[in-house]
Short mmCIF file of C-alpha atoms in Angstrom, two decimals:
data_model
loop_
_atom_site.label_atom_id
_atom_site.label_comp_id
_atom_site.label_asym_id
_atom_site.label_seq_id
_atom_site.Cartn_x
_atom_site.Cartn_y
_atom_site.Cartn_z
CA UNK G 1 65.38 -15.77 -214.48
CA UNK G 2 65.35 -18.25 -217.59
CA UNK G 3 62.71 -20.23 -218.43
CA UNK G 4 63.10 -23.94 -218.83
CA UNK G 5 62.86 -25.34 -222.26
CA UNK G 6 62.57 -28.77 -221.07
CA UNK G 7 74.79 -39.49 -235.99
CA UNK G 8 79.58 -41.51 -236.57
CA UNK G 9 81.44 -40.12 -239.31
CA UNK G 10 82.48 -42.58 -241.74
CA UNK G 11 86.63 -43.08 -241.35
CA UNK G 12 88.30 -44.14 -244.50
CA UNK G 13 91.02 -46.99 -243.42
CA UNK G 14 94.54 -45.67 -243.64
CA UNK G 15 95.74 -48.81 -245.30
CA UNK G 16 93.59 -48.01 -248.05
CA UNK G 17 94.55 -44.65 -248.49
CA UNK G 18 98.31 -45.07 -247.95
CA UNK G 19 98.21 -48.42 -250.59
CA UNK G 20 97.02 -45.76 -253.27
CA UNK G 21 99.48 -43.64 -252.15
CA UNK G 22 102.29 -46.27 -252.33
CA UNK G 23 103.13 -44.99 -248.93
CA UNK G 24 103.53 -48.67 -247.57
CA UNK G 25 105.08 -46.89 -244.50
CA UNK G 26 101.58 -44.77 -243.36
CA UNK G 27 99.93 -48.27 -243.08
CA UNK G 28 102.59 -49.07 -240.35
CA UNK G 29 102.11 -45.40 -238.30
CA UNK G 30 98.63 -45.83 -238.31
CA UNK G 31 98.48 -49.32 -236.70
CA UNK G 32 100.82 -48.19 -234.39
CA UNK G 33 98.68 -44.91 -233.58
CA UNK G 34 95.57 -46.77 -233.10
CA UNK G 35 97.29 -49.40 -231.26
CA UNK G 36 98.73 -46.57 -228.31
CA UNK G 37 95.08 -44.96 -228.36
CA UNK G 38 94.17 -48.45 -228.05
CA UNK G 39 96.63 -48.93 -225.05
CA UNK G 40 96.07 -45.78 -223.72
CA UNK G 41 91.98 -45.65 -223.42
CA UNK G 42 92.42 -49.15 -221.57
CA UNK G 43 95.53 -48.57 -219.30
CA UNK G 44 93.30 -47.65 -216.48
CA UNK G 45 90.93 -50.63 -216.54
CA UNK G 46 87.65 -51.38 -215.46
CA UNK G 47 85.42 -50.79 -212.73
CA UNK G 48 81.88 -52.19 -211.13
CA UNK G 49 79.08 -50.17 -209.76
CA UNK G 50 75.82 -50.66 -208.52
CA UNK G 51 73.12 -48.92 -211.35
CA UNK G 52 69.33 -48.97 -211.82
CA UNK G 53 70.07 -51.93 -214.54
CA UNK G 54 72.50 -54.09 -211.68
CA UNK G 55 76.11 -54.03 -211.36
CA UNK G 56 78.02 -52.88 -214.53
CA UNK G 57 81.55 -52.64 -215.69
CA UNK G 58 82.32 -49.16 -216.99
CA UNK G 59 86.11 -47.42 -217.49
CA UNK G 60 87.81 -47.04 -214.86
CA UNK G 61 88.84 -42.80 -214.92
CA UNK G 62 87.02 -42.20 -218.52
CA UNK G 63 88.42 -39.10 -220.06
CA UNK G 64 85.79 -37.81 -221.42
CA UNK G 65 82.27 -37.75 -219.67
CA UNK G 66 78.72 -36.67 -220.91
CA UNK G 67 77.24 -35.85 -217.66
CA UNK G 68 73.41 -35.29 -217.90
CA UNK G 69 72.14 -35.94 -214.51
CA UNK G 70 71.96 -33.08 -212.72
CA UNK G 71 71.99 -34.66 -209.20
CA UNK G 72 75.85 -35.77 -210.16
CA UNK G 73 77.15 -32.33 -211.01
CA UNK G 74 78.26 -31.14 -207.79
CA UNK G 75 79.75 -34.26 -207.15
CA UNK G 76 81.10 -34.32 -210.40
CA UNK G 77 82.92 -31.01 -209.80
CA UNK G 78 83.57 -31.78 -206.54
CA UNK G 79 86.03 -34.94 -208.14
CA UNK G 80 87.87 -32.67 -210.88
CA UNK G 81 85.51 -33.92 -213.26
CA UNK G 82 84.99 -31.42 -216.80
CA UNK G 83 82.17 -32.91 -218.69
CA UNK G 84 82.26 -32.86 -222.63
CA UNK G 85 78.75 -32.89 -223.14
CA UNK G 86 75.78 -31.53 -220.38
CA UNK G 87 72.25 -30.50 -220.42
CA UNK G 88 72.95 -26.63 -220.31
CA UNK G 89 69.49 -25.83 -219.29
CA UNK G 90 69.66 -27.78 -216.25
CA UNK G 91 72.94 -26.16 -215.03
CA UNK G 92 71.62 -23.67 -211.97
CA UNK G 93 73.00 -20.32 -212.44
CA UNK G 94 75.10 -20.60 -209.64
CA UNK G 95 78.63 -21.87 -209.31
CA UNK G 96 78.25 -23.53 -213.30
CA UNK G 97 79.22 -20.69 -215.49
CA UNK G 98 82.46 -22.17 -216.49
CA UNK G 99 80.84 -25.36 -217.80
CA UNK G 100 77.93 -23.03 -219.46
CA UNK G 101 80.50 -20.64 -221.03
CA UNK G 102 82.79 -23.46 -221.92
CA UNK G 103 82.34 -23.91 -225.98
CA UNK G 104 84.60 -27.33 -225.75
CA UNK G 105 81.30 -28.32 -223.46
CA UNK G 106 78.48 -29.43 -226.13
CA UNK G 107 75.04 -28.75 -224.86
CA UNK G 108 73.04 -32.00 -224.47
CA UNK G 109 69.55 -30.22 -224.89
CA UNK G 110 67.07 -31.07 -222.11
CA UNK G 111 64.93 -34.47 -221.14
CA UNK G 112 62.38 -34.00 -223.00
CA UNK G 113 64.59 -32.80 -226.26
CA UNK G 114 67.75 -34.49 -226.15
CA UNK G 115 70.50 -33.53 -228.58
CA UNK G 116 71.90 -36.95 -229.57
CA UNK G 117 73.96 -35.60 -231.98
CA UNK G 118 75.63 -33.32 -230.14
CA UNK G 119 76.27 -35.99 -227.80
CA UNK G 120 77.45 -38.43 -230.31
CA UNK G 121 80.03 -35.54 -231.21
CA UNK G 122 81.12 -35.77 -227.94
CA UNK G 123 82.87 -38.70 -228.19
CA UNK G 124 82.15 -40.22 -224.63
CA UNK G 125 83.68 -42.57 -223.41
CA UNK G 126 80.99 -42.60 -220.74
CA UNK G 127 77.39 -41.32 -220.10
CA UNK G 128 76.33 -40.61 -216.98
CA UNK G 129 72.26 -40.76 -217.58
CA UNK G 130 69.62 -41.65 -215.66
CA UNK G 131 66.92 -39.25 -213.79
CA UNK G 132 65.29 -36.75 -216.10
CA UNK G 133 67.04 -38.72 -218.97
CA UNK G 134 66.21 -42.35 -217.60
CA UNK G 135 63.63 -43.02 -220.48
CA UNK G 136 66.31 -42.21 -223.11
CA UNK G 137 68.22 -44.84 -221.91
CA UNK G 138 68.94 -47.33 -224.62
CA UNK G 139 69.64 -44.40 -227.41
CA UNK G 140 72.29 -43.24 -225.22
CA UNK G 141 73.45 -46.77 -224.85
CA UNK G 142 74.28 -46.77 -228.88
CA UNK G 143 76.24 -43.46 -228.28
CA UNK G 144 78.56 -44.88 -225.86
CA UNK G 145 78.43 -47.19 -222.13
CA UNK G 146 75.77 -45.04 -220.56
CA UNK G 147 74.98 -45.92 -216.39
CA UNK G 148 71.97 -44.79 -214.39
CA UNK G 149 73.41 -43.77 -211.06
CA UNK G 150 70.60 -41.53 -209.60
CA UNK G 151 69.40 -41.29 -206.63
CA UNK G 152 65.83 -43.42 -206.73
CA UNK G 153 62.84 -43.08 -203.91
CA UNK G 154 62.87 -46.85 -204.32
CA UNK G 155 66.18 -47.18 -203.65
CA UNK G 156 67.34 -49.47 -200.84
CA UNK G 157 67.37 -47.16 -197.75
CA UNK G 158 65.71 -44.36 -199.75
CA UNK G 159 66.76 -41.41 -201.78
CA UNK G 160 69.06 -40.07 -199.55
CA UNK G 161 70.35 -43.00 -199.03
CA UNK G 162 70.82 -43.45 -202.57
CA UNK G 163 72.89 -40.46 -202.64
CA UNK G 164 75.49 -42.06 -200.49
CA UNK G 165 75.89 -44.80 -203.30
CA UNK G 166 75.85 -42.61 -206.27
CA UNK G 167 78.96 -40.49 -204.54
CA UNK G 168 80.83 -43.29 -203.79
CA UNK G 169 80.09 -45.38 -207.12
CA UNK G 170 81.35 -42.16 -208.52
CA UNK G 171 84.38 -41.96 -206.73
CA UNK G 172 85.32 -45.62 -207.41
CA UNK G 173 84.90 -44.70 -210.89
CA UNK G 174 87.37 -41.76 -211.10
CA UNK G 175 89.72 -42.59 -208.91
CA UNK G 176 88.67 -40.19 -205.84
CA UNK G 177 87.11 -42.39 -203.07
CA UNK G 178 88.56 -40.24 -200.54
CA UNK G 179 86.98 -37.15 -201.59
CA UNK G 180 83.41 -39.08 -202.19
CA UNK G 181 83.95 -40.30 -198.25
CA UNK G 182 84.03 -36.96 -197.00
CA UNK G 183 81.62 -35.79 -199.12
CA UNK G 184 79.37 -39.07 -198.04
CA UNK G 185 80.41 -38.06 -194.62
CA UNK G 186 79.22 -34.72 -194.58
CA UNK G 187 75.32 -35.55 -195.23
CA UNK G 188 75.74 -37.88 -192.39
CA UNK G 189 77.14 -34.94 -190.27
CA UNK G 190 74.38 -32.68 -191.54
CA UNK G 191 71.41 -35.64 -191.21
CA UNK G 192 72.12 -36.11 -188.23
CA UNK G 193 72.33 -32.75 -186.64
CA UNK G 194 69.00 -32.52 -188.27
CA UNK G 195 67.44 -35.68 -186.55
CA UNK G 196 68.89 -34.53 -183.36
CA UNK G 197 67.18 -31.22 -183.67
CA UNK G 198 63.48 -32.51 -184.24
CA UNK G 199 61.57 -33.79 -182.15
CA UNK G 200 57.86 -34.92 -184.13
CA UNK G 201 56.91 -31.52 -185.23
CA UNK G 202 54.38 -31.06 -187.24
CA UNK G 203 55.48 -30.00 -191.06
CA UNK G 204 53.93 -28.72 -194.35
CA UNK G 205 56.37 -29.31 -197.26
CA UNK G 206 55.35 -26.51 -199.67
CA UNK G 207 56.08 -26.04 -203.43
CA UNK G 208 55.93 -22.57 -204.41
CA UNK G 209 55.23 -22.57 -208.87
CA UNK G 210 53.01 -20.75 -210.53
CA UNK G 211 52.03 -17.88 -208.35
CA UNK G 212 50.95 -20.75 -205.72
CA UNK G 213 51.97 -23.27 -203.14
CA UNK G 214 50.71 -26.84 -203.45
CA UNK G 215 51.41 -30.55 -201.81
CA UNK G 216 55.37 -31.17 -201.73
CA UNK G 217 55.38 -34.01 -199.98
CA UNK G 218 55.78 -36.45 -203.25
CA UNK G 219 59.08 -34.24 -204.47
CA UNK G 220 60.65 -33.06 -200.96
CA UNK G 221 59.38 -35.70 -198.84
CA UNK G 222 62.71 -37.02 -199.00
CA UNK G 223 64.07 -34.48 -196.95
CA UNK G 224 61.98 -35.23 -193.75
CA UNK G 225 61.62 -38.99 -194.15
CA UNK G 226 64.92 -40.02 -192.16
CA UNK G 227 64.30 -37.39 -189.59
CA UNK G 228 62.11 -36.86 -186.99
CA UNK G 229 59.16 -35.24 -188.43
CA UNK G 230 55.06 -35.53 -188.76
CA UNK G 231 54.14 -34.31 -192.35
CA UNK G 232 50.38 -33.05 -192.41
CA UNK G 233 49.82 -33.79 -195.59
CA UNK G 234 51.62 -37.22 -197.28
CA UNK G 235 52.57 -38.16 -200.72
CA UNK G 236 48.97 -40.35 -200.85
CA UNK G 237 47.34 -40.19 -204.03
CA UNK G 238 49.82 -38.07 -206.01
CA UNK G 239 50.76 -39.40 -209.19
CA UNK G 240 54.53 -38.53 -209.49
CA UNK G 241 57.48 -36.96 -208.06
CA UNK G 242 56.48 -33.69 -210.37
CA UNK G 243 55.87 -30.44 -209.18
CA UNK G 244 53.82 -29.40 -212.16
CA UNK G 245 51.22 -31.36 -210.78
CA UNK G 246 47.94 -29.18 -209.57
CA UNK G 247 46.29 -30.51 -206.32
CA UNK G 248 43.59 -27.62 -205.93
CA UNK G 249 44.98 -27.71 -202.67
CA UNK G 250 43.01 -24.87 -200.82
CA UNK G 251 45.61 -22.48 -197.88
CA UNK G 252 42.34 -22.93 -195.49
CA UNK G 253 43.16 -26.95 -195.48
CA UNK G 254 46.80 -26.04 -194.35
CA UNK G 255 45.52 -23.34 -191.91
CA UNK G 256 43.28 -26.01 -190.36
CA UNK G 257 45.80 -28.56 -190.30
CA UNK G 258 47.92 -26.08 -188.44
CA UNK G 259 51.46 -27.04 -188.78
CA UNK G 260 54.66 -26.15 -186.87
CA UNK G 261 56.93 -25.88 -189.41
CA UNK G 262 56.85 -24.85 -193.11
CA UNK G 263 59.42 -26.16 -195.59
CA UNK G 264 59.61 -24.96 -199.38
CA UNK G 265 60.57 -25.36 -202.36
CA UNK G 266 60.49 -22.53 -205.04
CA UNK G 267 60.34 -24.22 -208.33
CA UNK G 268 60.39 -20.82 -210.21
CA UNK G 269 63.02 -19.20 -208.52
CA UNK G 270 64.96 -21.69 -210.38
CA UNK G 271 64.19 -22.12 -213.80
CA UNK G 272 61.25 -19.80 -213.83
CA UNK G 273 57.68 -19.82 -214.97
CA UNK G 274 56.13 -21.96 -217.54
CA UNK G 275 54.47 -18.74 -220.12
CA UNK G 276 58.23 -16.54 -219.37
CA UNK G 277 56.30 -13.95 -216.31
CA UNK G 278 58.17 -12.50 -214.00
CA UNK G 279 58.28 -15.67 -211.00
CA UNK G 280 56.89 -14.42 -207.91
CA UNK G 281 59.06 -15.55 -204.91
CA UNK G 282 57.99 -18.38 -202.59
CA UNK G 283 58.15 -16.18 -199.55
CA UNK G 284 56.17 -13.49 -201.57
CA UNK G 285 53.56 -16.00 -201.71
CA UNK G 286 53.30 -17.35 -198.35
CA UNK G 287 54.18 -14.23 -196.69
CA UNK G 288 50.71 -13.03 -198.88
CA UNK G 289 48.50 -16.16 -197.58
CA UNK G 290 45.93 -14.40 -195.18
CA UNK G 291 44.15 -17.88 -194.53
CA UNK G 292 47.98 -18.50 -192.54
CA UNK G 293 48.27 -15.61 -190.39
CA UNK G 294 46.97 -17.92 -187.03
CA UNK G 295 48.74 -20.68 -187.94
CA UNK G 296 51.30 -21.75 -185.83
CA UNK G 297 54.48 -21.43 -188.05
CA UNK G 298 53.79 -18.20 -189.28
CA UNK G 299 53.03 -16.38 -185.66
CA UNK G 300 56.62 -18.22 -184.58
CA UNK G 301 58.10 -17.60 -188.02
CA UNK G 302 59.02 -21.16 -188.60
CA UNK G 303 59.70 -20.93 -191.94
CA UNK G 304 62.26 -22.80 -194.60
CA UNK G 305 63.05 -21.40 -197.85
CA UNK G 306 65.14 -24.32 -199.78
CA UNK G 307 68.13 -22.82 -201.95
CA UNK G 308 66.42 -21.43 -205.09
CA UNK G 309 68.46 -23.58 -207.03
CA UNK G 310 67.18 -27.11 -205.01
CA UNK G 311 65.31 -27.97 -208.08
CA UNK G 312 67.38 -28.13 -210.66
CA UNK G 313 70.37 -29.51 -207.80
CA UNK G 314 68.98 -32.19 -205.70
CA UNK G 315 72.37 -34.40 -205.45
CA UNK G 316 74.03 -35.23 -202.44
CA UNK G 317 75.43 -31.42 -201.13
CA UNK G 318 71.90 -30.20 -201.93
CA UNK G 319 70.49 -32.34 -199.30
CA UNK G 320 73.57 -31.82 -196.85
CA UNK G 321 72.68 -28.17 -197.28
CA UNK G 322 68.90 -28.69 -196.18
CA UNK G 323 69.61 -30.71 -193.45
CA UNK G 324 72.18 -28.13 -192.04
CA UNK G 325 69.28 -25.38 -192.73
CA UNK G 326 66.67 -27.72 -190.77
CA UNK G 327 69.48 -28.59 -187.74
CA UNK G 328 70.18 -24.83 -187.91
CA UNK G 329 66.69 -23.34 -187.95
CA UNK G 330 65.07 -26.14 -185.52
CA UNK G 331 67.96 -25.48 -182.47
CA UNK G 332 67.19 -21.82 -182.75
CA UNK G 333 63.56 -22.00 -182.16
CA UNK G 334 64.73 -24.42 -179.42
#
């Protein structure tokens, strides 16, 4: 399991160098090159979406995409979409080799150590930022037209409902609204299956990092906010969406709060630990708790392990996966 390690050239004019040439002829080839590149970048048009900085106008089917929000890759690949440029760290190990084995793909670096260069070699013609990358924003912006479409907690409607937009604001923008409907379509399927099957049980939401499991509610809170679903511990008082955050939260507190259900995420599982150890799994570590063994959802086994790769996924199928895996799990235990 890895561990997550979180300038243009200067073009001499053809005129000039055709006039020294006495090629008067080159001058003429040139203009008429640049003028079909010209024609041809702008034959599709323009489109507007709805991003975290209001409504922009960005190409309509852009040829060549530097995708580095990681909750738009599925979608992305879902739409026939090959980025030239992508955070390679962030790409789960599943289902991405091609883009992590392509060379023609430049690697982006991570969020906290972008590669602008190797961006800027990309030649965009559109960035796709936003989410780990928001705060590198306006260098992008120099790059190339760079839109935040990411799903937000303070979206509108909430982050899952935020999803919805981001798939169809990418479909608009390449072309494939169709495919973004069913795609939109298919959370709503799974969501509500999901709300059907509970019924105000109580819930933990459990990160599993560093050999522990502490408060999720601030990072996967998300997932049982539209359904019906107590949490027994909220999102009160935590400082960010993070997961590296420590909470000294104590497994007696949980087993006293005694909740139906357990949902988790394992952090390590997917980009693994923070000094390069061997991860321990999530259901190592709660199957190990000894302060849980009355607790309700371990006597009933009413447990739910989140794909491994949630973390470094959390776009629009990774939530129409957990919902399906809550619907799923919840009808069983009836």
């Amino acid at each position: 399991m890895r561990a997550i390690r979180f300038r243009r050239t200067l073009i001499a004019t053809s005129s000039v160098l055709c006039a020294s040439l006495a090629l008067g002829a080159c001058g003429d080839s040139g203009e008429k090159k640049a003028d079909s590149a010209k024609s041809d970048k702008n034959a599709a048009g323009t489109v507007t979406v709805p991003t975290s900085k209001g409504d922009l106008e960005v190409p309509l089917k852009p040829v060549r995409v530097a995708a580095l929000d990681n909750t738009s890759f599925a979608t992305l690949k879902a739409l026939g979409v090959k980025p030239v440029a992508v955070p390679k760290g962030l790409l789960p190990d599943a289902d991405y080799q091609d883009w992590q084995n392509d060379s023609s793909i430049k690697d982006a670096g991570m969020h906290f150590e972008p590669k602008f260069e190797a961006i800027n070699a990309a030649k965009p013609d559109l960035i796709i930022g936003g989410y780990r990358f928001a705060d590198h924003h306006d260098k992008l912006s120099k790059i190339a037209k760079t839109i935040d479409l990411a799903p937000s907690d303070d979206s509108e409607g909430g982050y899952v409902n935020s999803l919805k937009t981001q798939t169809e604001s990418l479909g608009k923008i390449f072309g494939a609204e169709d495919k973004a409907k069913q795609i939109v379509a298919a959370l709503d399927k799974a969501q509500q299956d999901a709300t059907g099957a509970t019924k105000g049980e109580k819930v933990f939401l459990g990160v599993a990092a560093a050999g522990k499991v502490d408060n999720g509610a601030s990072r996967i809170g998300r997932l049982t906010e539209p359904l019906n679903l107590k949490n027994v511990l909220s999102a009160e008082g935590e400082d960010s969406t993070s997961v590296h955050d420590d909470s000294g939260l104590a497994p007696e507190t949980i087993a006293k709060l005694n909740p139906d259900w357990l949902i988790v995420l394992d952090r390590d599982a997917a980009v693994g630990t923070e000094d390069g150890a061997k991860a321990v799994s999530a259901k190592k570590l709660v199957d190990g708790m000894e302060a849980w063994d009355k607790t309700t959802f371990r006597k009933q086994d009413q447990v739910i392990y989140l794909a491994n790769d949630f973390y470094l996924t959390e776009g629009i199928q990774a939530y129409t996966d957990a919902f399906g895996q809550v619907a799923t799990a919840f009808k069983a235990a009836g």
